[in-house]
Short mmCIF file of C-alpha atoms and ligand atoms in Angstrom, two decimals:
data_model
loop_
_atom_site.label_atom_id
_atom_site.label_comp_id
_atom_site.label_asym_id
_atom_site.label_seq_id
_atom_site.Cartn_x
_atom_site.Cartn_y
_atom_site.Cartn_z
CA MET A 17 0.00 0.00 0.00
CA ALA A 18 1.24 3.50 -0.83
CA PRO A 19 2.48 5.34 2.25
CA HIS A 20 0.51 8.04 4.01
CA THR A 21 2.65 11.05 4.89
CA LEU A 22 2.13 13.80 7.42
CA LEU A 23 3.80 16.82 5.78
CA VAL A 24 4.43 19.49 8.39
CA HIS A 25 5.67 22.94 7.55
CA ALA A 26 6.33 26.08 9.46
CA HIS A 27 6.72 29.47 7.82
CA PRO A 28 4.74 32.70 8.24
CA ARG A 29 4.62 33.46 4.49
CA SER A 30 2.98 31.33 1.84
CA ASP A 31 5.39 32.70 -0.82
CA SER A 32 8.53 31.79 1.17
CA LEU A 33 11.16 29.43 -0.10
CA THR A 34 10.16 27.10 2.72
CA ALA A 35 6.57 27.06 1.42
CA GLN A 36 7.85 26.37 -2.09
CA VAL A 37 9.87 23.43 -0.79
CA ALA A 38 6.81 22.17 1.10
CA ASP A 39 4.74 22.42 -2.12
CA LEU A 40 7.45 20.51 -3.95
CA ALA A 41 7.45 17.80 -1.28
CA HIS A 42 3.66 17.59 -1.50
CA ALA A 43 3.78 17.13 -5.28
CA ARG A 44 6.57 14.55 -5.07
CA LEU A 45 4.75 12.51 -2.42
CA LYS A 46 1.55 12.50 -4.45
CA ASP A 47 3.40 11.64 -7.68
CA ALA A 48 4.89 8.67 -5.83
CA GLY A 49 1.33 7.44 -5.28
CA GLY A 50 1.01 8.25 -1.62
CA THR A 51 -1.57 10.21 0.33
CA VAL A 52 -0.58 13.38 2.17
CA ASP A 53 -1.94 15.21 5.20
CA VAL A 54 -0.57 18.77 5.02
CA LEU A 55 -0.09 20.43 8.39
CA ASP A 56 0.77 24.10 7.86
CA LEU A 57 1.35 25.15 11.47
CA TYR A 58 0.98 28.89 10.82
CA ALA A 59 -2.10 28.54 8.60
CA GLU A 60 -3.77 26.26 11.14
CA GLY A 61 -2.96 28.75 13.90
CA PHE A 62 -1.20 26.17 16.06
CA ASP A 63 -0.53 27.52 19.56
CA PRO A 64 3.03 26.50 20.47
CA VAL A 65 2.79 27.45 24.15
CA LEU A 66 2.78 24.46 26.46
CA ARG A 67 0.20 25.03 29.22
CA PRO A 68 -0.62 22.82 32.25
CA ALA A 69 -3.14 20.70 30.29
CA ASP A 70 -0.29 19.45 28.10
CA GLU A 71 2.44 19.28 30.68
CA PRO A 72 3.65 15.71 31.15
CA ASP A 73 2.69 14.01 34.39
CA TRP A 74 5.69 11.79 35.09
CA GLU A 75 3.51 9.63 37.35
CA ASP A 76 0.81 9.07 34.72
CA ARG A 77 1.84 8.26 31.21
CA GLU A 78 -1.81 7.63 30.32
CA LYS A 79 -2.61 11.29 31.02
CA ARG A 80 -5.34 12.76 28.81
CA TYR A 81 -3.90 15.91 27.22
CA SER A 82 -5.85 18.77 25.59
CA PRO A 83 -8.23 17.86 22.71
CA GLU A 84 -6.07 19.87 20.28
CA VAL A 85 -3.01 17.81 21.21
CA HIS A 86 -4.88 14.50 20.88
CA ALA A 87 -6.11 15.57 17.42
CA HIS A 88 -2.48 16.15 16.41
CA MET A 89 -1.41 12.84 17.93
CA ASP A 90 -4.04 11.10 15.76
CA ARG A 91 -2.57 12.75 12.65
CA ILE A 92 0.87 11.42 13.60
CA LEU A 93 -0.47 7.93 14.33
CA ALA A 94 -2.20 7.82 10.93
CA ALA A 95 1.07 8.53 9.10
CA ASP A 96 3.65 6.03 7.86
CA ASP A 97 6.09 8.84 7.12
CA ILE A 98 6.56 12.25 8.68
CA VAL A 99 8.24 14.97 6.60
CA ILE A 100 8.93 18.32 8.27
CA VAL A 101 9.97 21.35 6.19
CA PHE A 102 11.18 24.43 8.06
CA PRO A 103 13.65 27.31 8.10
CA VAL A 104 16.41 27.20 10.69
CA TRP A 105 16.10 30.13 13.09
CA TRP A 106 18.89 30.64 15.61
CA MET A 107 20.18 27.16 14.81
CA ALA A 108 16.82 25.67 15.85
CA PRO A 109 13.30 25.12 14.50
CA PRO A 110 10.90 28.12 14.53
CA ALA A 111 8.97 28.47 17.81
CA VAL A 112 5.73 27.18 16.28
CA LEU A 113 7.44 23.93 15.29
CA LYS A 114 9.34 23.64 18.57
CA GLY A 115 6.02 24.11 20.39
CA TRP A 116 4.35 21.43 18.24
CA ILE A 117 7.06 19.03 19.40
CA ASP A 118 6.83 20.22 23.02
CA ARG A 119 3.06 19.79 23.17
CA VAL A 120 2.31 16.89 20.83
CA TRP A 121 5.37 14.63 21.09
CA ASN A 122 4.41 14.08 24.66
CA TYR A 123 5.15 11.62 27.46
CA GLY A 124 3.33 8.30 27.07
CA PHE A 125 2.64 9.02 23.41
CA ALA A 126 6.00 9.65 21.75
CA TYR A 127 8.30 8.45 24.52
CA GLY A 128 8.19 6.86 27.95
CA ARG A 129 7.12 3.34 26.95
CA SER A 130 9.25 0.20 26.69
CA LYS A 131 7.74 -0.34 23.19
CA PRO A 132 7.76 3.14 21.58
CA ARG A 133 4.52 3.73 19.65
CA LEU A 134 6.13 5.69 16.82
CA ALA A 135 9.14 3.43 16.24
CA ALA A 136 7.98 2.06 12.87
CA LYS A 137 7.57 5.48 11.28
CA ARG A 138 10.07 7.09 8.93
CA MET A 139 11.01 10.68 9.37
CA LEU A 140 12.67 13.43 7.33
CA TRP A 141 13.59 16.82 8.75
CA LEU A 142 14.14 19.08 5.72
CA ALA A 143 15.74 22.29 6.92
CA LEU A 144 16.56 25.52 5.07
CA MET A 145 19.48 27.58 6.30
CA GLY A 146 20.41 31.11 5.25
CA GLN A 147 24.12 30.58 5.71
CA SER A 148 26.38 28.45 3.54
CA ALA A 149 27.66 25.06 4.68
CA GLN A 150 31.16 26.61 4.92
CA GLU A 151 29.93 29.40 7.22
CA ILE A 152 28.16 26.92 9.49
CA GLU A 153 31.26 24.71 9.50
CA ALA A 154 33.49 27.68 10.43
CA LEU A 155 31.20 28.36 13.40
CA GLY A 156 31.61 24.74 14.54
CA LEU A 157 27.84 24.27 14.27
CA SER A 158 27.52 21.69 11.46
CA ALA A 159 26.11 18.96 13.66
CA VAL A 160 23.71 21.08 15.74
CA VAL A 161 20.50 20.59 13.76
CA ASP A 162 21.13 16.88 13.23
CA THR A 163 21.93 16.35 16.91
CA GLN A 164 18.89 18.27 18.13
CA LEU A 165 16.32 16.76 15.82
CA ARG A 166 17.42 13.33 14.60
CA LEU A 167 19.02 12.24 17.87
CA GLY A 168 17.21 14.53 20.31
CA VAL A 169 13.70 13.95 18.98
CA SER A 170 13.38 11.09 16.45
CA GLU A 171 15.77 8.58 17.97
CA TYR A 172 14.75 9.56 21.49
CA CYS A 173 11.23 8.53 20.44
CA GLY A 174 12.49 5.23 19.00
CA ILE A 175 12.41 6.29 15.33
CA GLU A 176 15.59 4.88 13.83
CA ASP A 177 14.73 5.57 10.20
CA ALA A 178 15.12 9.33 10.51
CA SER A 179 17.30 11.83 8.72
CA VAL A 180 18.05 15.51 8.61
CA ARG A 181 18.75 17.12 5.23
CA ILE A 182 19.82 20.74 4.99
CA VAL A 183 19.49 23.12 2.04
CA TYR A 184 22.14 25.79 2.73
CA GLY A 185 22.55 29.31 1.39
CA THR A 186 18.87 30.26 1.21
CA GLU A 187 19.52 33.91 2.10
CA LEU A 188 19.11 35.71 -1.21
CA SER A 189 19.78 39.33 -0.22
CA GLY A 190 23.41 39.08 -1.39
CA VAL A 191 22.36 37.70 -4.78
CA PRO A 192 21.71 40.28 -7.55
CA LYS A 193 17.96 40.51 -8.23
CA ASP A 194 18.23 39.29 -11.83
CA ARG A 195 20.05 36.14 -10.66
CA ARG A 196 17.62 35.22 -7.90
CA PRO A 197 15.20 33.10 -10.00
CA GLU A 198 18.13 30.97 -11.13
CA ARG A 199 19.35 30.67 -7.52
CA VAL A 200 15.85 29.67 -6.31
CA ARG A 201 15.71 26.99 -9.02
CA ALA A 202 19.06 25.62 -7.84
CA LEU A 203 17.90 25.58 -4.19
CA LEU A 204 14.66 23.80 -5.14
CA ALA A 205 16.69 21.25 -7.11
CA GLU A 206 18.76 20.62 -3.95
CA ALA A 207 15.60 20.15 -1.91
CA ASP A 208 14.30 17.80 -4.59
CA ALA A 209 17.48 15.71 -4.39
CA ALA A 210 17.17 15.55 -0.60
CA LEU A 211 13.58 14.34 -0.94
CA GLU A 212 14.52 11.83 -3.61
CA GLY A 213 17.15 10.28 -1.34
CA VAL A 214 14.57 9.66 1.31
CA LEU A 215 11.48 8.87 -0.77
CA SER A 216 13.28 6.20 -2.76
CA ARG A 217 14.13 4.19 0.36
C1 FMN B 18 14.71 34.73 13.25
C2 FMN B 18 15.63 34.16 12.23
C3 FMN B 18 16.75 33.45 12.65
C4 FMN B 18 17.60 32.86 11.70
N1 FMN B 18 18.66 32.10 12.14
C5 FMN B 18 19.45 31.47 11.24
C6 FMN B 18 20.49 30.60 11.67
O1 FMN B 18 20.71 30.38 12.86
N2 FMN B 18 21.27 30.01 10.73
C7 FMN B 18 21.06 30.21 9.39
O2 FMN B 18 21.79 29.66 8.57
N3 FMN B 18 20.04 30.99 8.95
C8 FMN B 18 19.23 31.62 9.84
N4 FMN B 18 18.19 32.40 9.41
C9 FMN B 18 17.94 32.50 7.96
C10 FMN B 18 16.84 31.53 7.55
O3 FMN B 18 17.23 30.19 7.73
C11 FMN B 18 16.49 31.81 6.10
O4 FMN B 18 15.90 33.09 6.06
C12 FMN B 18 15.53 30.84 5.52
O5 FMN B 18 16.09 29.55 5.40
C13 FMN B 18 15.16 31.32 4.12
O6 FMN B 18 14.02 30.65 3.72
P1 FMN B 18 12.62 31.40 3.62
O7 FMN B 18 12.69 32.30 2.41
O8 FMN B 18 11.67 30.31 3.47
O9 FMN B 18 12.49 32.20 4.89
C14 FMN B 18 17.35 33.02 10.32
C15 FMN B 18 16.22 33.76 9.91
C16 FMN B 18 15.37 34.32 10.84
C17 FMN B 18 14.16 35.09 10.37
#
């Protein structure tokens, strides 16, 4: 059976490069014969602030969280694959995405069980970074996103088939205006190659 993918993206503008990469991912997943649930965190108005209703109770992993969180958990459970497209802000996911993880990837659901419920899923974190790979390397930060998300979230939740792919150099202000369309095409081609590597598994 063709896989069902939860495609999450997080960007305030629908004309952003991030949104274009998310659209590309959507098209590629559908072309591959799968079904896709698109979760645009900004468009859906997701509230990233963790309040007491969604705070883990370390003494009760069966805790009933808020209805909004359980609705998101159901969308994750329904998916074979989870693809998350986002810009890197301060070497981390945007707050709306971080809050989605804080609230939804909760104790008893995503972690805290001897048999992790999400272990069989496959996951791709597709990140866009303004700086070049060389600039990130020079800062000694090359592994930060991979460590935070693949190890810190996916593997912590038992998901072994997880990867982080980064499209670098997305900041276009230094590119002359007449060369930007060509640069955007090259960045989208890189995102496409990153998707291909994962979708063809
Ligand atoms: C608040 C903020 C923080 C950012 N932090 C980083 C960063 O730590 N590293 C980096 O390479 N780019 C950083 N950027 C640049 C974004 O990654 C870049 O704007 C984005 O990938 C471009 O895609 P977009 O057109 O979809 O926004 C930051 C941008 C913003 C708005």
